[in-house]
């Protein structure tokens, strides 16, 4: 396999057919995308990692080329984690590393608990996991997600996107030059629709066993974007995760979407972090 060739494949999971992509050579790194991101969301980051890692990206069930047996049904975060485990088992017999971003980070946490040993390291970048927070704070942020879902149903994506950015502390003001354009096209609109209608529900109905995280053999590295506003709840979730595990928080380049806005700097930080893993 050469680092300039992308190989694609499909995996049949219960209730879905998953599309995935592999690029590069070396130790396996799975990327769990944020939001409505599909396998192509981190194309710039993957290109900067492919000389040292075999990078797996995929379309979560319900997005882009991953097909559902029942398109009207959403998936739980546990089911998303089972999909990731099945995908990894298809591609490699060895424990892999995982970068999980936002929703992808929560999927990674479930993966670590449900499938011990499947991933040796999880970089959990700003997990959207209200269950990690104290009760009152959790309720407030769950209400934020509920309000966003209602706003989308009432007024559409154009109204919801600025509020999603505010709640998660997303800013597009700072980015490395020469990034691959990712316009809001019909495919992304469809992915946003599934994400807001179904994956928001999965977050609100999450069953993550926070106490079980401390017992997993996976090395979990809570991470935040260097420029993510300190008060937003996804950043707070990363710090709450660190407190639960008795570990430190890693600062990464950029903000909530630093993996897409600062792919060169983010890739360098990832390499350094993963190089410390035996």
PDB file of C-alpha atoms in Angstrom:
ATOM      1  CA  UNK A   1       0.000   0.000   0.000  1.00  0.00           C
ATOM      2  CA  UNK A   2       1.324   3.444  -0.887  1.00  0.00           C
ATOM      3  CA  UNK A   3       0.553   6.563   1.005  1.00  0.00           C
ATOM      4  CA  UNK A   4      -0.953   8.358  -2.028  1.00  0.00           C
ATOM      5  CA  UNK A   5      -3.607   5.729  -2.753  1.00  0.00           C
ATOM      6  CA  UNK A   6      -6.977   5.490  -1.038  1.00  0.00           C
ATOM      7  CA  UNK A   7      -8.557   2.051  -0.837  1.00  0.00           C
ATOM      8  CA  UNK A   8     -12.302   1.785  -0.254  1.00  0.00           C
ATOM      9  CA  UNK A   9     -14.454  -1.046   1.036  1.00  0.00           C
ATOM     10  CA  UNK A  10     -17.704  -1.947   2.745  1.00  0.00           C
ATOM     11  CA  UNK A  11     -18.550  -3.813   5.929  1.00  0.00           C
ATOM     12  CA  UNK A  12     -21.938  -5.369   6.628  1.00  0.00           C
ATOM     13  CA  UNK A  13     -23.120  -4.566  10.152  1.00  0.00           C
ATOM     14  CA  UNK A  14     -26.462  -5.372  11.796  1.00  0.00           C
ATOM     15  CA  UNK A  15     -28.941  -3.067  10.070  1.00  0.00           C
ATOM     16  CA  UNK A  16     -26.412  -1.238   7.913  1.00  0.00           C
ATOM     17  CA  UNK A  17     -23.683  -1.408   5.280  1.00  0.00           C
ATOM     18  CA  UNK A  18     -20.707   0.773   6.183  1.00  0.00           C
ATOM     19  CA  UNK A  19     -18.418   2.522   3.706  1.00  0.00           C
ATOM     20  CA  UNK A  20     -14.788   2.936   4.758  1.00  0.00           C
ATOM     21  CA  UNK A  21     -11.503   4.207   3.325  1.00  0.00           C
ATOM     22  CA  UNK A  22      -7.873   3.289   4.035  1.00  0.00           C
ATOM     23  CA  UNK A  23      -4.836   5.325   3.172  1.00  0.00           C
ATOM     24  CA  UNK A  24      -1.162   5.128   4.113  1.00  0.00           C
ATOM     25  CA  UNK A  25       1.092   2.595   5.803  1.00  0.00           C
ATOM     26  CA  UNK A  26       2.191   1.865   9.336  1.00  0.00           C
ATOM     27  CA  UNK A  27       0.264   1.439  12.600  1.00  0.00           C
ATOM     28  CA  UNK A  28      -3.520   1.653  12.274  1.00  0.00           C
ATOM     29  CA  UNK A  29      -5.309   4.866  13.226  1.00  0.00           C
ATOM     30  CA  UNK A  30      -9.105   5.084  13.095  1.00  0.00           C
ATOM     31  CA  UNK A  31     -10.673   8.536  12.874  1.00  0.00           C
ATOM     32  CA  UNK A  32     -14.152   8.940  14.348  1.00  0.00           C
ATOM     33  CA  UNK A  33     -15.511  12.082  12.726  1.00  0.00           C
ATOM     34  CA  UNK A  34     -17.398  14.895  14.365  1.00  0.00           C
ATOM     35  CA  UNK A  35     -20.927  16.015  13.563  1.00  0.00           C
ATOM     36  CA  UNK A  36     -22.145  15.138  10.106  1.00  0.00           C
ATOM     37  CA  UNK A  37     -18.628  14.354   8.916  1.00  0.00           C
ATOM     38  CA  UNK A  38     -18.164  11.376   6.610  1.00  0.00           C
ATOM     39  CA  UNK A  39     -15.011   9.547   5.520  1.00  0.00           C
ATOM     40  CA  UNK A  40     -13.855  12.526   3.451  1.00  0.00           C
ATOM     41  CA  UNK A  41     -14.157  15.154   6.164  1.00  0.00           C
ATOM     42  CA  UNK A  42     -10.543  14.855   7.326  1.00  0.00           C
ATOM     43  CA  UNK A  43      -8.977  14.462   3.873  1.00  0.00           C
ATOM     44  CA  UNK A  44      -6.304  17.084   4.634  1.00  0.00           C
ATOM     45  CA  UNK A  45      -5.396  15.513   7.978  1.00  0.00           C
ATOM     46  CA  UNK A  46      -5.245  12.013   6.486  1.00  0.00           C
ATOM     47  CA  UNK A  47      -2.885  13.205   3.761  1.00  0.00           C
ATOM     48  CA  UNK A  48      -0.490  14.459   6.447  1.00  0.00           C
ATOM     49  CA  UNK A  49      -0.599  11.195   8.426  1.00  0.00           C
ATOM     50  CA  UNK A  50      -0.433   8.647   5.617  1.00  0.00           C
ATOM     51  CA  UNK A  51       3.364   8.444   5.572  1.00  0.00           C
ATOM     52  CA  UNK A  52       3.437   7.094   9.133  1.00  0.00           C
ATOM     53  CA  UNK A  53       0.007   5.492   9.716  1.00  0.00           C
ATOM     54  CA  UNK A  54      -2.608   3.386   8.008  1.00  0.00           C
ATOM     55  CA  UNK A  55      -5.543   5.738   8.472  1.00  0.00           C
ATOM     56  CA  UNK A  56      -9.131   4.461   8.451  1.00  0.00           C
ATOM     57  CA  UNK A  57     -12.020   6.837   7.939  1.00  0.00           C
ATOM     58  CA  UNK A  58     -15.627   5.846   7.419  1.00  0.00           C
ATOM     59  CA  UNK A  59     -19.165   7.083   6.912  1.00  0.00           C
ATOM     60  CA  UNK A  60     -21.122   6.556  10.114  1.00  0.00           C
ATOM     61  CA  UNK A  61     -24.327   4.646   9.539  1.00  0.00           C
ATOM     62  CA  UNK A  62     -26.925   6.979   8.063  1.00  0.00           C
ATOM     63  CA  UNK A  63     -24.343   9.255   6.401  1.00  0.00           C
ATOM     64  CA  UNK A  64     -23.262   9.486   2.751  1.00  0.00           C
ATOM     65  CA  UNK A  65     -22.384   6.044   1.357  1.00  0.00           C
ATOM     66  CA  UNK A  66     -23.237   3.998   4.473  1.00  0.00           C
ATOM     67  CA  UNK A  67     -26.692   2.561   3.941  1.00  0.00           C
ATOM     68  CA  UNK A  68     -29.356   1.683   6.505  1.00  0.00           C
ATOM     69  CA  UNK A  69     -31.749  -1.249   6.205  1.00  0.00           C
ATOM     70  CA  UNK A  70     -34.336   1.064   7.767  1.00  0.00           C
ATOM     71  CA  UNK A  71     -33.503   4.699   6.838  1.00  0.00           C
ATOM     72  CA  UNK A  72     -36.011   6.101   9.331  1.00  0.00           C
ATOM     73  CA  UNK A  73     -34.255   4.535  12.314  1.00  0.00           C
ATOM     74  CA  UNK A  74     -31.384   6.145  14.137  1.00  0.00           C
ATOM     75  CA  UNK A  75     -28.572   4.404  16.019  1.00  0.00           C
ATOM     76  CA  UNK A  76     -27.475   4.430  19.633  1.00  0.00           C
ATOM     77  CA  UNK A  77     -23.937   5.409  20.531  1.00  0.00           C
ATOM     78  CA  UNK A  78     -23.354   1.811  21.584  1.00  0.00           C
ATOM     79  CA  UNK A  79     -24.373   0.654  18.099  1.00  0.00           C
ATOM     80  CA  UNK A  80     -22.027   3.211  16.560  1.00  0.00           C
ATOM     81  CA  UNK A  81     -19.251   1.788  18.760  1.00  0.00           C
ATOM     82  CA  UNK A  82     -20.074  -1.752  17.641  1.00  0.00           C
ATOM     83  CA  UNK A  83     -19.804  -0.553  14.031  1.00  0.00           C
ATOM     84  CA  UNK A  84     -16.334   0.850  14.736  1.00  0.00           C
ATOM     85  CA  UNK A  85     -15.261  -2.402  16.402  1.00  0.00           C
ATOM     86  CA  UNK A  86     -16.501  -4.447  13.438  1.00  0.00           C
ATOM     87  CA  UNK A  87     -14.699  -2.171  11.019  1.00  0.00           C
ATOM     88  CA  UNK A  88     -11.437  -2.453  12.941  1.00  0.00           C
ATOM     89  CA  UNK A  89     -11.747  -6.238  13.140  1.00  0.00           C
ATOM     90  CA  UNK A  90     -12.203  -6.329   9.367  1.00  0.00           C
ATOM     91  CA  UNK A  91      -9.093  -4.260   8.698  1.00  0.00           C
ATOM     92  CA  UNK A  92      -6.614  -5.384  11.387  1.00  0.00           C
ATOM     93  CA  UNK A  93      -6.145  -8.064  14.029  1.00  0.00           C
ATOM     94  CA  UNK A  94      -4.021  -5.757  16.190  1.00  0.00           C
ATOM     95  CA  UNK A  95      -5.178  -3.073  18.645  1.00  0.00           C
ATOM     96  CA  UNK A  96      -5.416   0.289  16.882  1.00  0.00           C
ATOM     97  CA  UNK A  97      -5.241   3.923  17.889  1.00  0.00           C
ATOM     98  CA  UNK A  98      -8.308   6.123  17.510  1.00  0.00           C
ATOM     99  CA  UNK A  99      -8.815   9.840  17.159  1.00  0.00           C
ATOM    100  CA  UNK A 100     -12.389  10.611  18.158  1.00  0.00           C
ATOM    101  CA  UNK A 101     -13.662  14.129  17.569  1.00  0.00           C
ATOM    102  CA  UNK A 102     -16.807  15.443  19.278  1.00  0.00           C
ATOM    103  CA  UNK A 103     -19.444  12.759  18.606  1.00  0.00           C
ATOM    104  CA  UNK A 104     -16.634  10.485  17.403  1.00  0.00           C
ATOM    105  CA  UNK A 105     -14.980  10.851  20.805  1.00  0.00           C
ATOM    106  CA  UNK A 106     -18.092   9.580  22.581  1.00  0.00           C
ATOM    107  CA  UNK A 107     -18.241   6.646  20.190  1.00  0.00           C
ATOM    108  CA  UNK A 108     -14.618   5.961  21.089  1.00  0.00           C
ATOM    109  CA  UNK A 109     -15.448   5.968  24.800  1.00  0.00           C
ATOM    110  CA  UNK A 110     -18.168   3.376  24.212  1.00  0.00           C
ATOM    111  CA  UNK A 111     -15.770   1.374  22.049  1.00  0.00           C
ATOM    112  CA  UNK A 112     -13.188   1.301  24.843  1.00  0.00           C
ATOM    113  CA  UNK A 113     -15.773  -0.008  27.318  1.00  0.00           C
ATOM    114  CA  UNK A 114     -17.674  -2.421  25.065  1.00  0.00           C
ATOM    115  CA  UNK A 115     -14.716  -3.901  23.187  1.00  0.00           C
ATOM    116  CA  UNK A 116     -11.704  -3.973  25.548  1.00  0.00           C
ATOM    117  CA  UNK A 117      -8.398  -4.224  23.736  1.00  0.00           C
ATOM    118  CA  UNK A 118      -9.720  -3.224  20.311  1.00  0.00           C
ATOM    119  CA  UNK A 119      -8.099   0.228  20.637  1.00  0.00           C
ATOM    120  CA  UNK A 120      -4.939   0.778  22.655  1.00  0.00           C
ATOM    121  CA  UNK A 121      -5.209   4.600  22.632  1.00  0.00           C
ATOM    122  CA  UNK A 122      -8.152   6.971  22.284  1.00  0.00           C
ATOM    123  CA  UNK A 123      -7.601  10.673  21.784  1.00  0.00           C
ATOM    124  CA  UNK A 124     -11.003  12.000  22.876  1.00  0.00           C
ATOM    125  CA  UNK A 125     -11.197  15.516  21.456  1.00  0.00           C
ATOM    126  CA  UNK A 126     -13.987  17.511  23.114  1.00  0.00           C
ATOM    127  CA  UNK A 127     -16.467  14.656  23.548  1.00  0.00           C
ATOM    128  CA  UNK A 128     -20.135  15.623  23.287  1.00  0.00           C
ATOM    129  CA  UNK A 129     -20.995  13.634  26.405  1.00  0.00           C
ATOM    130  CA  UNK A 130     -23.215  15.465  28.914  1.00  0.00           C
ATOM    131  CA  UNK A 131     -23.186  12.348  31.142  1.00  0.00           C
ATOM    132  CA  UNK A 132     -19.633  13.254  32.125  1.00  0.00           C
ATOM    133  CA  UNK A 133     -20.823  16.463  33.804  1.00  0.00           C
ATOM    134  CA  UNK A 134     -22.371  17.178  37.225  1.00  0.00           C
ATOM    135  CA  UNK A 135     -26.146  16.745  37.264  1.00  0.00           C
ATOM    136  CA  UNK A 136     -27.210  20.388  37.016  1.00  0.00           C
ATOM    137  CA  UNK A 137     -24.677  21.210  34.332  1.00  0.00           C
ATOM    138  CA  UNK A 138     -25.594  18.066  32.444  1.00  0.00           C
ATOM    139  CA  UNK A 139     -29.278  19.028  32.432  1.00  0.00           C
ATOM    140  CA  UNK A 140     -28.489  22.523  31.160  1.00  0.00           C
ATOM    141  CA  UNK A 141     -26.433  21.290  28.251  1.00  0.00           C
ATOM    142  CA  UNK A 142     -28.879  18.522  27.376  1.00  0.00           C
ATOM    143  CA  UNK A 143     -31.499  21.260  27.143  1.00  0.00           C
ATOM    144  CA  UNK A 144     -29.219  23.144  24.746  1.00  0.00           C
ATOM    145  CA  UNK A 145     -29.136  20.109  22.462  1.00  0.00           C
ATOM    146  CA  UNK A 146     -32.906  19.672  22.729  1.00  0.00           C
ATOM    147  CA  UNK A 147     -33.413  23.334  21.815  1.00  0.00           C
ATOM    148  CA  UNK A 148     -31.086  22.988  18.816  1.00  0.00           C
ATOM    149  CA  UNK A 149     -33.022  19.998  17.549  1.00  0.00           C
ATOM    150  CA  UNK A 150     -36.305  21.923  17.904  1.00  0.00           C
ATOM    151  CA  UNK A 151     -34.823  24.970  16.162  1.00  0.00           C
ATOM    152  CA  UNK A 152     -33.742  22.802  13.233  1.00  0.00           C
ATOM    153  CA  UNK A 153     -37.183  21.190  12.966  1.00  0.00           C
ATOM    154  CA  UNK A 154     -38.864  24.598  13.084  1.00  0.00           C
ATOM    155  CA  UNK A 155     -36.552  26.801  11.032  1.00  0.00           C
ATOM    156  CA  UNK A 156     -34.132  24.595   9.096  1.00  0.00           C
ATOM    157  CA  UNK A 157     -30.374  24.264   8.773  1.00  0.00           C
ATOM    158  CA  UNK A 158     -29.578  27.914   8.028  1.00  0.00           C
ATOM    159  CA  UNK A 159     -31.012  28.899  11.395  1.00  0.00           C
ATOM    160  CA  UNK A 160     -29.566  25.950  13.311  1.00  0.00           C
ATOM    161  CA  UNK A 161     -25.946  26.083  12.121  1.00  0.00           C
ATOM    162  CA  UNK A 162     -24.990  29.375  13.822  1.00  0.00           C
ATOM    163  CA  UNK A 163     -26.505  28.133  17.086  1.00  0.00           C
ATOM    164  CA  UNK A 164     -24.692  24.796  16.839  1.00  0.00           C
ATOM    165  CA  UNK A 165     -21.460  26.731  16.325  1.00  0.00           C
ATOM    166  CA  UNK A 166     -22.194  28.900  19.357  1.00  0.00           C
ATOM    167  CA  UNK A 167     -23.044  25.992  21.647  1.00  0.00           C
ATOM    168  CA  UNK A 168     -19.943  24.025  20.650  1.00  0.00           C
ATOM    169  CA  UNK A 169     -17.620  27.017  20.415  1.00  0.00           C
ATOM    170  CA  UNK A 170     -16.896  26.538  16.702  1.00  0.00           C
ATOM    171  CA  UNK A 171     -15.207  29.390  14.869  1.00  0.00           C
ATOM    172  CA  UNK A 172     -14.099  29.472  11.239  1.00  0.00           C
ATOM    173  CA  UNK A 173     -11.967  32.575  11.624  1.00  0.00           C
ATOM    174  CA  UNK A 174      -8.594  30.837  11.995  1.00  0.00           C
ATOM    175  CA  UNK A 175      -7.305  28.118   9.656  1.00  0.00           C
ATOM    176  CA  UNK A 176      -4.199  26.947   7.856  1.00  0.00           C
ATOM    177  CA  UNK A 177      -3.963  27.985   4.172  1.00  0.00           C
ATOM    178  CA  UNK A 178      -4.712  25.732   1.214  1.00  0.00           C
ATOM    179  CA  UNK A 179      -7.423  23.554   2.753  1.00  0.00           C
ATOM    180  CA  UNK A 180      -9.688  21.387   0.631  1.00  0.00           C
ATOM    181  CA  UNK A 181     -13.027  23.230   0.237  1.00  0.00           C
ATOM    182  CA  UNK A 182     -15.963  21.587   2.030  1.00  0.00           C
ATOM    183  CA  UNK A 183     -19.049  23.575   1.004  1.00  0.00           C
ATOM    184  CA  UNK A 184     -22.512  22.925   2.407  1.00  0.00           C
ATOM    185  CA  UNK A 185     -23.873  20.939  -0.546  1.00  0.00           C
ATOM    186  CA  UNK A 186     -26.864  18.605  -0.837  1.00  0.00           C
ATOM    187  CA  UNK A 187     -24.891  15.655   0.561  1.00  0.00           C
ATOM    188  CA  UNK A 188     -23.823  17.569   3.642  1.00  0.00           C
ATOM    189  CA  UNK A 189     -27.352  18.900   4.115  1.00  0.00           C
ATOM    190  CA  UNK A 190     -28.654  15.330   4.127  1.00  0.00           C
ATOM    191  CA  UNK A 191     -25.928  14.321   6.578  1.00  0.00           C
ATOM    192  CA  UNK A 192     -26.750  17.259   8.843  1.00  0.00           C
ATOM    193  CA  UNK A 193     -30.388  16.195   8.781  1.00  0.00           C
ATOM    194  CA  UNK A 194     -29.555  12.684   9.965  1.00  0.00           C
ATOM    195  CA  UNK A 195     -27.048  13.972  12.512  1.00  0.00           C
ATOM    196  CA  UNK A 196     -29.432  16.474  14.114  1.00  0.00           C
ATOM    197  CA  UNK A 197     -32.539  14.291  14.017  1.00  0.00           C
ATOM    198  CA  UNK A 198     -30.942  11.011  15.088  1.00  0.00           C
ATOM    199  CA  UNK A 199     -27.461  11.469  16.574  1.00  0.00           C
ATOM    200  CA  UNK A 200     -28.601  14.332  18.827  1.00  0.00           C
ATOM    201  CA  UNK A 201     -31.138  11.852  20.159  1.00  0.00           C
ATOM    202  CA  UNK A 202     -28.394   9.277  20.701  1.00  0.00           C
ATOM    203  CA  UNK A 203     -26.414  11.807  22.776  1.00  0.00           C
ATOM    204  CA  UNK A 204     -29.472  12.743  24.837  1.00  0.00           C
ATOM    205  CA  UNK A 205     -30.269   9.059  25.463  1.00  0.00           C
ATOM    206  CA  UNK A 206     -26.642   8.042  26.036  1.00  0.00           C
ATOM    207  CA  UNK A 207     -25.960   5.066  28.318  1.00  0.00           C
ATOM    208  CA  UNK A 208     -22.211   5.578  28.788  1.00  0.00           C
ATOM    209  CA  UNK A 209     -20.969   3.978  32.015  1.00  0.00           C
ATOM    210  CA  UNK A 210     -18.543   6.651  33.151  1.00  0.00           C
ATOM    211  CA  UNK A 211     -17.193   4.548  36.020  1.00  0.00           C
ATOM    212  CA  UNK A 212     -16.285   1.746  33.596  1.00  0.00           C
ATOM    213  CA  UNK A 213     -13.903   4.032  31.711  1.00  0.00           C
ATOM    214  CA  UNK A 214     -11.338   3.849  34.507  1.00  0.00           C
ATOM    215  CA  UNK A 215     -11.205   0.055  34.178  1.00  0.00           C
ATOM    216  CA  UNK A 216     -10.670  -0.138  30.428  1.00  0.00           C
ATOM    217  CA  UNK A 217      -7.180  -1.107  29.206  1.00  0.00           C
ATOM    218  CA  UNK A 218      -7.399   1.655  26.602  1.00  0.00           C
ATOM    219  CA  UNK A 219      -5.209   4.675  27.207  1.00  0.00           C
ATOM    220  CA  UNK A 220      -7.686   7.566  27.028  1.00  0.00           C
ATOM    221  CA  UNK A 221      -6.302  11.034  26.336  1.00  0.00           C
ATOM    222  CA  UNK A 222      -8.854  13.831  26.837  1.00  0.00           C
ATOM    223  CA  UNK A 223      -8.122  16.663  24.402  1.00  0.00           C
ATOM    224  CA  UNK A 224      -9.342  20.186  23.705  1.00  0.00           C
ATOM    225  CA  UNK A 225      -8.727  22.748  21.018  1.00  0.00           C
ATOM    226  CA  UNK A 226      -6.331  25.472  22.050  1.00  0.00           C
ATOM    227  CA  UNK A 227      -8.755  28.195  20.914  1.00  0.00           C
ATOM    228  CA  UNK A 228     -12.053  26.588  21.965  1.00  0.00           C
ATOM    229  CA  UNK A 229     -13.853  28.992  24.349  1.00  0.00           C
ATOM    230  CA  UNK A 230     -13.466  27.782  27.913  1.00  0.00           C
ATOM    231  CA  UNK A 231     -17.148  27.924  28.832  1.00  0.00           C
ATOM    232  CA  UNK A 232     -18.581  25.674  26.121  1.00  0.00           C
ATOM    233  CA  UNK A 233     -19.774  22.271  27.205  1.00  0.00           C
ATOM    234  CA  UNK A 234     -17.749  20.046  24.886  1.00  0.00           C
ATOM    235  CA  UNK A 235     -14.557  21.525  26.340  1.00  0.00           C
ATOM    236  CA  UNK A 236     -15.991  21.103  29.838  1.00  0.00           C
ATOM    237  CA  UNK A 237     -16.709  17.459  29.004  1.00  0.00           C
ATOM    238  CA  UNK A 238     -13.041  16.867  28.171  1.00  0.00           C
ATOM    239  CA  UNK A 239     -11.976  18.264  31.542  1.00  0.00           C
ATOM    240  CA  UNK A 240     -14.649  16.240  33.337  1.00  0.00           C
ATOM    241  CA  UNK A 241     -13.351  13.134  31.560  1.00  0.00           C
ATOM    242  CA  UNK A 242      -9.824  13.929  32.701  1.00  0.00           C
ATOM    243  CA  UNK A 243     -11.049  14.328  36.281  1.00  0.00           C
ATOM    244  CA  UNK A 244     -12.853  10.974  36.123  1.00  0.00           C
ATOM    245  CA  UNK A 245      -9.698   9.259  34.856  1.00  0.00           C
ATOM    246  CA  UNK A 246      -7.209  11.150  37.015  1.00  0.00           C
ATOM    247  CA  UNK A 247      -5.267  12.324  33.981  1.00  0.00           C
ATOM    248  CA  UNK A 248      -4.350  15.532  32.166  1.00  0.00           C
ATOM    249  CA  UNK A 249      -5.964  17.281  29.217  1.00  0.00           C
ATOM    250  CA  UNK A 250      -4.000  17.568  25.985  1.00  0.00           C
ATOM    251  CA  UNK A 251      -4.261  20.874  24.111  1.00  0.00           C
ATOM    252  CA  UNK A 252      -4.410  20.459  20.342  1.00  0.00           C
ATOM    253  CA  UNK A 253      -3.991  23.050  17.566  1.00  0.00           C
ATOM    254  CA  UNK A 254      -7.056  25.048  16.541  1.00  0.00           C
ATOM    255  CA  UNK A 255     -10.467  24.866  18.144  1.00  0.00           C
ATOM    256  CA  UNK A 256     -13.316  22.352  18.218  1.00  0.00           C
ATOM    257  CA  UNK A 257     -12.604  21.406  14.591  1.00  0.00           C
ATOM    258  CA  UNK A 258      -8.844  21.767  14.757  1.00  0.00           C
ATOM    259  CA  UNK A 259      -8.393  18.458  12.951  1.00  0.00           C
ATOM    260  CA  UNK A 260      -9.907  20.057   9.839  1.00  0.00           C
ATOM    261  CA  UNK A 261      -8.843  23.698  10.269  1.00  0.00           C
ATOM    262  CA  UNK A 262      -5.201  23.013  11.235  1.00  0.00           C
ATOM    263  CA  UNK A 263      -4.374  19.616   9.692  1.00  0.00           C
ATOM    264  CA  UNK A 264      -0.588  20.086   9.517  1.00  0.00           C
ATOM    265  CA  UNK A 265      -0.178  21.195  13.121  1.00  0.00           C
ATOM    266  CA  UNK A 266      -2.774  18.669  14.301  1.00  0.00           C
ATOM    267  CA  UNK A 267      -0.998  15.802  12.516  1.00  0.00           C
ATOM    268  CA  UNK A 268       2.292  16.775  14.137  1.00  0.00           C
ATOM    269  CA  UNK A 269       0.680  16.785  17.596  1.00  0.00           C
ATOM    270  CA  UNK A 270      -0.957  13.407  16.952  1.00  0.00           C
ATOM    271  CA  UNK A 271       2.342  11.869  15.883  1.00  0.00           C
ATOM    272  CA  UNK A 272       4.064  13.105  19.007  1.00  0.00           C
ATOM    273  CA  UNK A 273       1.273  11.807  21.210  1.00  0.00           C
ATOM    274  CA  UNK A 274       1.089   8.388  19.550  1.00  0.00           C
ATOM    275  CA  UNK A 275       4.874   8.005  19.571  1.00  0.00           C
ATOM    276  CA  UNK A 276       4.729   7.717  23.354  1.00  0.00           C
ATOM    277  CA  UNK A 277       2.572   4.578  23.085  1.00  0.00           C
ATOM    278  CA  UNK A 278       4.570   1.297  23.214  1.00  0.00           C
TER     279      UNK A 278
END
